[in-house]
CSV table of C-alpha atoms and ligand atoms in Angstrom, one decimal:
chain,number,residue,atom,x,y,z
Z,241,MET,CA,-7.9,-5.0,-27.1
Z,242,LYS,CA,-4.9,-4.8,-24.6
Z,243,THR,CA,-4.6,-7.0,-21.5
Z,244,ILE,CA,-3.6,-5.2,-18.3
Z,245,LEU,CA,-2.4,-7.2,-15.3
Z,246,PHE,CA,-2.3,-5.6,-11.9
Z,247,ILE,CA,-0.1,-7.4,-9.4
Z,248,PHE,CA,-0.1,-6.4,-5.7
Z,249,GLY,CA,-0.2,-7.9,-2.2
Z,250,THR,CA,-0.7,-5.5,0.7
Z,251,ARG,CA,-3.3,-3.2,2.1
Z,252,PRO,CA,-1.9,0.1,0.9
Z,253,GLU,CA,-1.2,-1.2,-2.6
Z,254,ALA,CA,-4.9,-2.4,-2.9
Z,255,LEU,CA,-6.1,1.0,-1.7
Z,256,LYS,CA,-4.0,2.9,-4.2
Z,257,LEU,CA,-4.7,0.6,-7.1
Z,258,ILE,CA,-8.4,-0.1,-6.8
Z,259,PRO,CA,-9.4,3.4,-8.1
Z,260,LEU,CA,-7.2,2.7,-11.1
Z,261,ILE,CA,-8.6,-0.8,-11.6
Z,262,ASN,CA,-12.1,0.7,-11.6
Z,263,GLU,CA,-11.1,3.3,-14.1
Z,264,PHE,CA,-9.6,0.7,-16.5
Z,265,LYS,CA,-12.8,-1.4,-16.2
Z,266,LYS,CA,-14.8,1.5,-17.6
Z,267,TYR,CA,-13.1,0.8,-20.9
Z,268,GLY,CA,-14.0,-2.8,-21.2
Z,269,ASN,CA,-14.0,-2.6,-25.0
Z,270,LYS,CA,-10.4,-1.5,-25.1
Z,271,PHE,CA,-8.8,-3.1,-22.0
Z,272,ASN,CA,-9.1,-6.6,-20.6
Z,273,THR,CA,-8.3,-5.9,-16.9
Z,274,LYS,CA,-7.0,-8.7,-14.7
Z,275,VAL,CA,-6.1,-8.6,-11.1
Z,276,CYS,CA,-3.5,-10.9,-9.4
Z,277,ILE,CA,-3.0,-10.6,-5.6
Z,278,THR,CA,0.0,-12.2,-4.0
Z,279,SER,CA,-1.7,-12.2,-0.6
Z,280,GLN,CA,1.5,-10.9,1.0
Z,281,HIS,CA,-1.2,-9.6,3.4
Z,282,GLN,CA,-4.4,-11.6,4.2
Z,283,GLU,CA,-7.0,-10.0,6.5
Z,284,MET,CA,-5.6,-6.5,5.9
Z,285,LEU,CA,-5.8,-6.9,2.1
Z,286,TRP,CA,-9.3,-8.5,2.1
Z,287,GLN,CA,-10.7,-5.7,4.2
Z,288,VAL,CA,-9.9,-3.3,1.3
Z,289,LEU,CA,-10.9,-5.7,-1.5
Z,290,GLN,CA,-14.3,-6.3,0.1
Z,291,PHE,CA,-15.1,-2.7,0.9
Z,292,PHE,CA,-14.4,-1.7,-2.8
Z,293,ASP,CA,-16.1,-4.9,-4.2
Z,294,THR,CA,-12.9,-6.0,-6.0
Z,295,GLU,CA,-12.7,-9.7,-6.9
Z,296,PRO,CA,-9.2,-10.8,-7.9
Z,297,ASP,CA,-8.7,-13.2,-10.8
Z,298,TYR,CA,-5.6,-14.8,-9.3
Z,299,ASN,CA,-4.6,-15.3,-5.7
Z,300,LEU,CA,-1.1,-16.6,-5.0
Z,301,ASN,CA,-1.7,-17.1,-1.3
Z,302,ILE,CA,1.9,-16.5,-0.2
Z,303,MET,CA,1.3,-15.2,3.3
Z,304,LEU,CA,2.8,-17.2,6.1
Z,305,PRO,CA,3.0,-16.0,9.7
Z,306,ASN,CA,6.1,-13.8,10.3
Z,307,GLN,CA,7.9,-15.0,7.1
Z,308,THR,CA,11.2,-13.6,6.0
Z,309,LEU,CA,11.9,-11.4,3.0
Z,310,PHE,CA,13.7,-14.4,1.4
Z,311,ASP,CA,10.5,-16.5,1.7
Z,312,LEU,CA,8.2,-13.7,0.4
Z,313,THR,CA,10.4,-12.9,-2.5
Z,314,SER,CA,11.3,-16.4,-3.8
Z,315,ASN,CA,7.8,-17.9,-3.3
Z,316,GLY,CA,6.0,-15.0,-4.8
Z,317,LEU,CA,8.3,-14.6,-7.8
Z,318,LYS,CA,7.9,-18.2,-8.8
Z,319,LYS,CA,4.1,-18.1,-8.5
Z,320,ILE,CA,3.8,-15.0,-10.6
Z,321,GLU,CA,5.6,-16.8,-13.4
Z,322,ASN,CA,2.6,-19.1,-13.9
Z,323,VAL,CA,0.1,-16.2,-14.0
Z,324,LEU,CA,2.2,-14.3,-16.6
Z,325,ASN,CA,2.4,-17.4,-18.8
Z,326,GLU,CA,-1.4,-17.8,-18.6
Z,327,VAL,CA,-2.5,-14.2,-18.9
Z,328,LYS,CA,0.2,-13.0,-21.3
Z,329,PRO,CA,-0.5,-9.3,-20.5
Z,330,ASP,CA,0.5,-6.4,-22.7
Z,331,LEU,CA,1.2,-4.3,-19.6
Z,332,VAL,CA,1.9,-5.1,-15.9
Z,333,ILE,CA,1.0,-2.5,-13.3
Z,334,VAL,CA,2.5,-2.3,-9.9
Z,335,GLN,CA,2.3,0.3,-7.2
Z,336,GLY,CA,4.7,1.6,-4.5
Z,337,ASP,CA,7.6,-0.2,-2.9
Z,338,THR,CA,6.6,-3.4,-1.2
Z,339,THR,CA,8.1,-6.9,-1.9
Z,340,SER,CA,5.0,-7.7,-4.0
Z,341,THR,CA,5.7,-4.5,-6.1
Z,342,PHE,CA,9.3,-5.5,-6.6
Z,343,ILE,CA,8.6,-9.2,-7.6
Z,344,GLY,CA,5.7,-8.2,-9.8
Z,345,ALA,CA,8.0,-5.8,-11.8
Z,346,LEU,CA,10.9,-8.3,-11.8
Z,347,ALA,CA,8.7,-11.2,-13.1
Z,348,ALA,CA,7.3,-9.0,-15.9
Z,349,PHE,CA,10.8,-8.0,-16.9
Z,350,TYR,CA,11.9,-11.7,-17.1
Z,351,ASN,CA,9.1,-12.2,-19.6
Z,352,LYS,CA,9.9,-8.9,-21.4
Z,353,ILE,CA,6.5,-7.4,-20.5
Z,354,PRO,CA,6.3,-3.6,-20.2
Z,355,VAL,CA,5.8,-2.3,-16.6
Z,356,ALA,CA,3.9,0.8,-15.3
Z,357,HIS,CA,4.9,1.9,-11.9
Z,358,ILE,CA,2.3,3.9,-9.9
Z,359,GLU,CA,3.7,6.2,-7.2
Z,360,ALA,CA,7.1,6.3,-8.8
Z,361,GLY,CA,10.0,8.5,-7.6
Z,362,LEU,CA,9.7,8.5,-3.8
Z,363,ARG,CA,13.1,8.6,-2.2
Z,364,SER,CA,14.3,8.9,1.3
Z,365,GLY,CA,17.9,8.8,0.3
Z,366,ASN,CA,18.7,6.2,2.9
Z,367,LYS,CA,19.2,2.6,1.7
Z,368,TYR,CA,18.0,1.1,5.0
Z,369,SER,CA,15.1,3.4,5.8
Z,370,PRO,CA,12.4,2.6,5.0
Z,371,PHE,CA,13.6,-1.0,4.8
Z,372,PRO,CA,13.3,-2.7,2.3
Z,373,GLU,CA,11.1,-0.2,0.6
Z,374,GLU,CA,13.8,2.4,-0.5
Z,375,ILE,CA,15.6,-0.2,-2.5
Z,376,ASN,CA,12.4,-1.9,-3.8
Z,377,ARG,CA,11.3,1.3,-5.4
Z,378,LYS,CA,14.7,2.1,-6.8
Z,379,LEU,CA,14.9,-1.3,-8.4
Z,380,VAL,CA,11.3,-0.9,-9.8
Z,381,SER,CA,12.3,2.4,-11.3
Z,382,GLN,CA,15.1,0.6,-13.2
Z,383,ILE,CA,12.6,-1.9,-14.6
Z,384,ALA,CA,9.6,0.2,-15.3
Z,385,ASP,CA,8.7,1.6,-18.8
Z,386,PHE,CA,6.1,4.1,-17.5
Z,387,HIS,CA,6.6,6.1,-14.3
Z,388,PHE,CA,3.6,7.8,-12.7
Z,389,ALA,CA,5.1,10.2,-10.2
Z,390,PRO,CA,2.6,11.6,-7.6
Z,391,THR,CA,4.3,15.0,-7.2
Z,392,TYR,CA,6.9,17.3,-8.8
Z,393,LEU,CA,9.4,16.3,-6.2
Z,394,ALA,CA,9.1,12.6,-7.0
Z,395,TYR,CA,9.4,13.5,-10.7
Z,396,GLU,CA,12.7,15.4,-9.9
Z,397,ASN,CA,14.0,12.5,-8.0
Z,398,LEU,CA,13.6,10.3,-11.1
Z,399,LEU,CA,15.3,12.9,-13.3
Z,400,ASN,CA,18.2,13.1,-10.9
Z,401,GLU,CA,18.6,9.3,-11.5
Z,402,LYS,CA,18.5,9.9,-15.2
Z,403,ILE,CA,15.1,8.3,-15.5
Z,404,ASP,CA,13.6,10.8,-17.9
Z,405,ASN,CA,11.5,8.8,-20.4
Z,406,ASN,CA,7.8,8.4,-19.9
Z,407,VAL,CA,7.7,10.1,-16.5
Z,408,PHE,CA,4.3,11.7,-15.8
Z,409,ILE,CA,3.1,13.7,-12.8
Z,410,VAL,CA,-0.4,12.6,-11.9
Z,411,GLY,CA,-0.9,13.0,-8.2
Z,412,ASN,CA,-1.3,10.0,-5.8
Z,413,THR,CA,-4.2,7.6,-6.4
Z,414,VAL,CA,-4.6,7.4,-2.6
Z,415,ILE,CA,-6.4,10.7,-2.7
Z,416,ASP,CA,-8.8,9.2,-5.3
Z,417,ALA,CA,-9.5,6.4,-2.8
Z,418,LEU,CA,-9.9,8.8,0.1
Z,419,PHE,CA,-12.4,11.0,-1.8
Z,420,MET,CA,-14.4,8.0,-3.0
Z,421,THR,CA,-14.5,6.8,0.6
Z,422,LEU,CA,-15.4,10.2,2.2
Z,423,ASP,CA,-18.3,10.3,-0.2
Z,424,LYS,CA,-19.4,6.7,0.6
Z,425,ILE,CA,-19.2,7.2,4.4
Z,426,LYS,CA,-21.3,10.4,4.5
Z,427,ASN,CA,-24.4,8.3,5.2
Z,428,MET,CA,-22.8,5.6,7.2
Z,429,ASN,CA,-23.1,5.3,11.0
Z,430,PHE,CA,-20.0,4.3,13.0
Z,431,GLU,CA,-21.3,5.2,16.5
Z,432,GLU,CA,-21.8,1.6,17.6
Z,433,LYS,CA,-18.4,0.4,16.3
Z,434,PHE,CA,-16.7,3.2,18.2
Z,435,SER,CA,-18.9,3.2,21.3
Z,436,PHE,CA,-15.6,2.8,23.3
Z,437,LEU,CA,-14.6,6.4,22.4
Z,438,TYR,CA,-14.9,8.9,25.3
Z,439,SER,CA,-16.9,11.8,24.0
Z,440,ASP,CA,-15.0,14.5,26.0
Z,441,SER,CA,-11.5,13.3,25.2
Z,442,LYS,CA,-9.0,14.5,22.6
Z,443,LEU,CA,-8.4,11.5,20.3
Z,444,ILE,CA,-4.9,10.7,19.3
Z,445,LEU,CA,-4.8,8.1,16.5
Z,446,VAL,CA,-1.7,6.0,16.2
Z,447,THR,CA,-0.4,3.6,13.5
Z,448,GLY,CA,3.1,2.0,13.2
Z,449,HIS,CA,4.6,-0.9,11.4
Z,450,ARG,CA,8.0,-0.1,9.8
Z,451,ARG,CA,10.6,-2.8,9.9
Z,452,GLU,CA,13.4,-0.4,10.7
Z,453,SER,CA,11.6,0.4,13.9
Z,454,PHE,CA,11.4,-3.2,15.1
Z,455,GLY,CA,12.9,-3.8,18.5
Z,456,GLU,CA,14.2,-0.8,20.5
Z,457,PRO,CA,12.5,2.0,18.5
Z,458,PHE,CA,9.1,0.3,18.9
Z,459,LYS,CA,9.6,0.1,22.6
Z,460,ASN,CA,10.5,3.8,22.7
Z,461,ILE,CA,7.4,4.7,20.8
Z,462,CYS,CA,5.2,2.6,23.1
Z,463,ASN,CA,6.8,4.1,26.2
Z,464,ALA,CA,6.1,7.6,24.8
Z,465,LEU,CA,2.4,6.7,24.3
Z,466,LEU,CA,2.2,5.3,27.8
Z,467,LYS,CA,3.6,8.5,29.3
Z,468,ILE,CA,1.3,10.7,27.2
Z,469,ALA,CA,-1.7,8.7,28.3
Z,470,LYS,CA,-0.7,8.7,32.0
Z,471,ASP,CA,-0.1,12.4,32.0
Z,472,ASN,CA,-3.2,13.4,30.2
Z,473,ASN,CA,-6.6,12.2,31.5
Z,474,ASP,CA,-8.4,14.2,28.8
Z,475,VAL,CA,-6.7,12.2,26.1
Z,476,GLN,CA,-7.6,8.9,24.5
Z,477,ILE,CA,-5.1,7.1,22.4
Z,478,VAL,CA,-6.6,4.7,19.8
Z,479,TYR,CA,-4.1,2.4,18.1
Z,480,PRO,CA,-5.3,-0.1,15.4
Z,481,VAL,CA,-2.4,-2.5,15.6
Z,482,HIS,CA,-0.8,-3.8,12.5
Z,483,LEU,CA,-0.9,-7.6,12.3
Z,484,ASN,CA,2.8,-8.1,12.0
Z,485,PRO,CA,3.9,-10.1,15.2
Z,486,ASN,CA,6.9,-7.8,15.5
Z,487,VAL,CA,4.5,-5.0,16.1
Z,488,ILE,CA,1.7,-6.7,18.1
Z,489,ASN,CA,4.1,-8.1,20.7
Z,490,PRO,CA,5.7,-5.0,22.1
Z,491,VAL,CA,2.6,-2.9,21.6
Z,492,SER,CA,0.4,-5.3,23.7
Z,493,SER,CA,2.9,-5.9,26.4
Z,494,ILE,CA,3.6,-2.2,27.0
Z,495,LEU,CA,0.2,-0.6,26.4
Z,496,SER,CA,-2.6,-3.1,27.0
Z,497,GLU,CA,-3.2,-2.2,30.7
Z,498,GLN,CA,-3.6,1.6,30.3
Z,499,TRP,CA,-7.2,2.7,30.7
Z,500,ASN,CA,-7.1,5.5,28.1
Z,501,ILE,CA,-5.3,3.6,25.5
Z,502,SER,CA,-7.4,1.5,23.2
Z,503,LEU,CA,-5.6,-1.2,21.2
Z,504,ILE,CA,-7.8,-2.5,18.4
Z,505,LYS,CA,-7.6,-4.7,15.4
Z,506,PRO,CA,-6.8,-3.1,12.0
Z,507,LEU,CA,-9.8,-1.2,10.9
Z,508,ASN,CA,-11.4,-1.4,7.5
Z,509,TYR,CA,-10.8,1.6,5.4
Z,510,PRO,CA,-14.1,3.5,5.9
Z,511,GLU,CA,-13.8,3.1,9.6
Z,512,PHE,CA,-10.2,4.3,9.6
Z,513,VAL,CA,-11.0,7.3,7.5
Z,514,TRP,CA,-13.9,8.1,9.9
Z,515,LEU,CA,-11.5,7.9,12.8
Z,516,MET,CA,-8.8,10.0,11.1
Z,517,ASN,CA,-11.6,12.7,10.7
Z,518,LYS,CA,-12.5,12.4,14.4
Z,519,SER,CA,-9.0,12.6,15.7
Z,520,TYR,CA,-7.2,15.6,17.2
Z,521,LEU,CA,-3.8,14.6,15.9
Z,522,ILE,CA,-2.2,11.5,14.2
Z,523,LEU,CA,1.0,9.8,15.2
Z,524,THR,CA,2.2,7.4,12.5
Z,525,ASP,CA,5.0,5.9,10.5
Z,526,SER,CA,2.7,5.0,7.6
Z,527,GLY,CA,3.3,6.3,4.1
Z,528,GLY,CA,-0.4,6.4,3.2
Z,529,VAL,CA,-1.5,8.1,6.4
Z,530,GLN,CA,1.0,10.9,5.8
Z,531,GLU,CA,-0.6,11.4,2.4
Z,532,GLU,CA,-4.2,11.3,3.6
Z,533,ALA,CA,-4.1,13.3,6.8
Z,534,PRO,CA,-3.2,16.7,5.2
Z,535,SER,CA,-6.4,16.4,3.1
Z,536,LEU,CA,-8.4,16.1,6.3
Z,537,GLY,CA,-6.7,19.0,8.1
Z,538,LYS,CA,-5.1,16.8,10.8
Z,539,PRO,CA,-1.6,17.4,12.1
Z,540,VAL,CA,0.7,14.4,11.6
Z,541,LEU,CA,3.7,13.6,13.7
Z,542,VAL,CA,5.8,11.2,11.7
Z,543,MET,CA,7.6,8.7,14.0
Z,544,ARG,CA,10.5,8.0,11.6
Z,545,GLU,CA,14.1,9.2,11.2
Z,546,VAL,CA,13.6,10.0,7.5
Z,547,THR,CA,10.6,10.3,5.2
Z,548,GLU,CA,10.2,10.2,1.4
Z,549,ARG,CA,7.0,12.3,1.8
Z,550,THR,CA,8.4,15.7,2.4
Z,551,GLU,CA,5.6,17.6,0.7
Z,552,GLY,CA,3.4,17.5,3.9
Z,553,ILE,CA,6.4,18.7,5.9
Z,554,LYS,CA,7.0,21.6,3.6
Z,555,ALA,CA,3.3,22.4,3.7
Z,556,GLY,CA,3.6,22.5,7.5
Z,557,THR,CA,0.9,19.9,8.1
Z,558,ALA,CA,3.3,17.1,9.1
Z,559,LYS,CA,6.4,17.0,11.3
Z,560,LEU,CA,9.2,14.4,11.3
Z,561,ILE,CA,10.0,13.6,14.9
Z,562,GLY,CA,11.8,10.2,15.0
Z,563,THR,CA,11.3,7.5,17.6
Z,564,SER,CA,12.8,8.8,20.8
Z,565,THR,CA,10.5,8.5,23.8
Z,566,GLU,CA,11.3,12.0,25.0
Z,567,ILE,CA,10.9,13.8,21.7
Z,568,ILE,CA,7.6,12.0,20.9
Z,569,TYR,CA,6.3,12.9,24.3
Z,570,ASN,CA,7.4,16.6,24.0
Z,571,GLU,CA,6.0,17.0,20.5
Z,572,VAL,CA,2.6,15.6,21.4
Z,573,THR,CA,2.5,17.7,24.6
Z,574,ASN,CA,3.3,20.8,22.6
Z,575,LEU,CA,0.3,20.1,20.2
Z,576,LEU,CA,-2.0,19.4,23.1
Z,577,LEU,CA,-1.1,22.6,25.0
Z,578,ASN,CA,-0.1,25.1,22.4
Z,579,LYS,CA,-3.2,26.1,20.3
Z,580,ASN,CA,-1.1,28.4,18.0
Z,581,GLU,CA,1.2,25.5,17.1
Z,582,TYR,CA,-1.8,23.2,16.6
Z,583,ASP,CA,-3.6,25.6,14.4
Z,584,LYS,CA,-0.6,26.2,12.2
Z,585,MET,CA,-0.5,22.4,11.4
Z,586,ALA,CA,-4.2,21.8,11.1
Z,587,ASN,CA,-4.5,23.0,7.6
Z,588,ALA,CA,-6.5,21.1,5.0
Z,589,THR,CA,-4.0,21.1,2.1
Z,590,ASN,CA,-3.6,18.6,-0.6
Z,591,PRO,CA,0.0,18.3,-1.7
Z,592,TYR,CA,-0.4,14.7,-2.9
Z,593,GLY,CA,-3.3,14.8,-5.4
Z,594,ASP,CA,-6.7,16.1,-6.4
Z,595,GLY,CA,-8.6,12.9,-6.5
Z,596,ASN,CA,-8.3,12.5,-10.3
Z,597,SER,CA,-5.0,10.6,-10.6
Z,598,SER,CA,-6.6,7.3,-11.9
Z,599,ALA,CA,-8.3,9.1,-14.8
Z,600,LYS,CA,-5.1,10.8,-15.7
Z,601,ILE,CA,-3.1,7.6,-15.7
Z,602,VAL,CA,-5.6,5.7,-17.9
Z,603,GLU,CA,-5.7,8.6,-20.4
Z,604,ILE,CA,-1.9,8.4,-20.7
Z,605,ILE,CA,-1.8,4.6,-21.0
Z,606,LYS,CA,-4.5,4.8,-23.6
Z,607,ASN,CA,-2.4,7.2,-25.6
Z,608,MET,CA,0.7,5.1,-25.2
Z,609,LEU,CA,-0.7,1.6,-25.8
Z,610,LEU,CA,-3.6,1.8,-28.1
A,189,UD1,C1,4.3,-4.8,4.3
A,189,UD1,C2,5.4,-4.1,3.4
A,189,UD1,C3,5.5,-2.7,3.7
A,189,UD1,C4,4.2,-2.0,3.7
A,189,UD1,C5,3.3,-2.7,4.7
A,189,UD1,C6,1.9,-2.0,4.7
A,189,UD1,C7,7.3,-5.5,2.6
A,189,UD1,C8,8.5,-6.1,2.9
A,189,UD1,N1,6.6,-4.8,3.6
A,189,UD1,O1,4.9,-4.7,5.6
A,189,UD1,O2,6.4,-2.1,2.7
A,189,UD1,O3,4.4,-0.6,4.1
A,189,UD1,O4,3.1,-4.0,4.3
A,189,UD1,O5,1.2,-2.5,5.7
A,189,UD1,O6,6.8,-5.6,1.5
A,189,UD1,N2,0.1,-10.3,8.8
A,189,UD1,C9,-1.0,-11.0,9.1
A,189,UD1,N3,-2.2,-10.7,8.3
A,189,UD1,C10,-2.2,-9.7,7.4
A,189,UD1,C11,-1.0,-9.0,7.2
A,189,UD1,C12,0.2,-9.3,7.9
A,189,UD1,O7,-1.1,-11.9,9.9
A,189,UD1,O8,-3.2,-9.4,6.8
A,189,UD1,C13,1.4,-10.7,9.6
A,189,UD1,C14,2.0,-12.0,9.1
A,189,UD1,O9,2.6,-12.6,10.2
A,189,UD1,C15,3.0,-11.5,8.1
A,189,UD1,C16,3.5,-10.3,8.8
A,189,UD1,O10,2.4,-9.7,9.3
A,189,UD1,O11,4.0,-12.5,7.9
A,189,UD1,C17,4.4,-9.3,8.1
A,189,UD1,O12,3.7,-9.0,6.8
A,189,UD1,P1,4.7,-8.5,5.6
A,189,UD1,O13,3.8,-8.3,4.5
A,189,UD1,O14,5.9,-9.3,5.5
A,189,UD1,O15,5.2,-7.1,6.2
A,189,UD1,P2,4.5,-5.8,6.7
A,189,UD1,O16,5.2,-5.5,8.0
A,189,UD1,O17,3.0,-6.0,6.7
A,190,UDP,N1,-5.4,2.0,7.2
A,190,UDP,C1,-6.6,1.3,7.3
A,190,UDP,N2,-6.9,0.7,8.5
A,190,UDP,C2,-6.0,0.8,9.6
A,190,UDP,C3,-4.8,1.5,9.4
A,190,UDP,C4,-4.5,2.1,8.2
A,190,UDP,O1,-7.4,1.2,6.4
A,190,UDP,O2,-6.3,0.2,10.6
A,190,UDP,C5,-5.1,2.6,5.9
A,190,UDP,C6,-4.6,4.0,5.9
A,190,UDP,O3,-5.7,4.9,5.7
A,190,UDP,C7,-3.7,4.1,4.7
A,190,UDP,C8,-3.2,2.7,4.5
A,190,UDP,O4,-4.0,1.8,5.3
A,190,UDP,O5,-4.4,4.4,3.5
A,190,UDP,C9,-1.8,2.6,5.0
A,190,UDP,O6,-1.3,1.3,5.2
A,190,UDP,P1,0.0,1.0,6.0
A,190,UDP,O7,0.3,2.0,7.0
A,190,UDP,O8,-0.2,-0.4,6.4
A,190,UDP,O9,1.1,1.0,4.8
A,190,UDP,P2,2.0,2.2,4.2
A,190,UDP,O10,1.2,3.3,3.7
A,190,UDP,O11,3.0,2.6,5.3
A,190,UDP,O12,2.8,1.5,3.1
């Protein structure tokens, strides 16, 4: 019997790890599966945990309103120490590139516990963008013993850094979560929740939260959205606003008065998936949304200067457009008016996975550990 400890703290990590946790739990005679949440996020994390009926064994409760990276890192790291000493895991599993990911891996290393890194090998090549994620994931690659790369490109990135031992290409577990959810929502009715949608409008779905966009870039993004909404009466922009105060403040002050812009609270995952499916196009800086939207055949305009998810761009379903007001406005207008351009991007392709990543990962870990 081997003890596996999952450590995570934010919405996207939960989404991408729950399919794997469920898969491990199928082997209760071989694995003792424990879940530790840092609670780097609160509401946004519990939305996911509740939808997927996941009950954590340990909750470190480190979220404070608008805390700094210093607070997050130091408070979290110290609290993980106690959990490791109690659980004494044979393997710690972390996902992605958040501060919780980094401190989970670092804490395991301090106790000489092997680490598996899910979604390994993503690189933008820019130290400060995304910030602090690019460095978090590079540091975790140095620590990890097992690297689960979602795509061939991610695998190559690791090889280029001479990380060539125990690297496996398995797809992204977010597609497992997406397929599970699409199946669950087939018989769910969201009409009442979304009664504010205009039936005859083109829906533009927006998300944004990246730290490198705080300040001026966020204002530019909001000004673009405002101009798009003002110039297109047949368009409705729906923006579930991330709870980070650096996001909420500019977004509400610039956009809250415009009649065809709906600013709403973060949606739980099934609602968000339903809305992605309903949308005409998606504007985002989110990593996960870039991975999900191509599976749904929705064009994605990526409001960032660089992205580590270039597979969607190569497949032609996503376009990297930056954060300038004028460029965002022009790119959206182009997709609203130019049907050929729109159709070229609206392909349902799946460069990030086939929905079976978790099963592949568990199979590999079984072979390595048991
Ligand atoms: C974090 C991750 C980022 C990831 C993103 C996913 C870091 C440094 N950042 O960014 O990599 O892409 O999550 O969403 O690891 N807040 C709430 N309730 C919540 C969540 C957040 O009130 O449920 C507010 C709090 O004021 C919190 C702030 O948002 O202090 C920022 O949260 P934090 O986790 O530091 O950063 P994110 O911007 O969410
Ligand atoms: N998401 C959600 N509700 C929302 C907005 C996003 O469930 O209101 C999901 C989305 O489908 C994706 C994930 O949250 O799977 C992305 O989270 P986020 O953008 O916060 O983080 P990132 O992927 O950029 O790390």
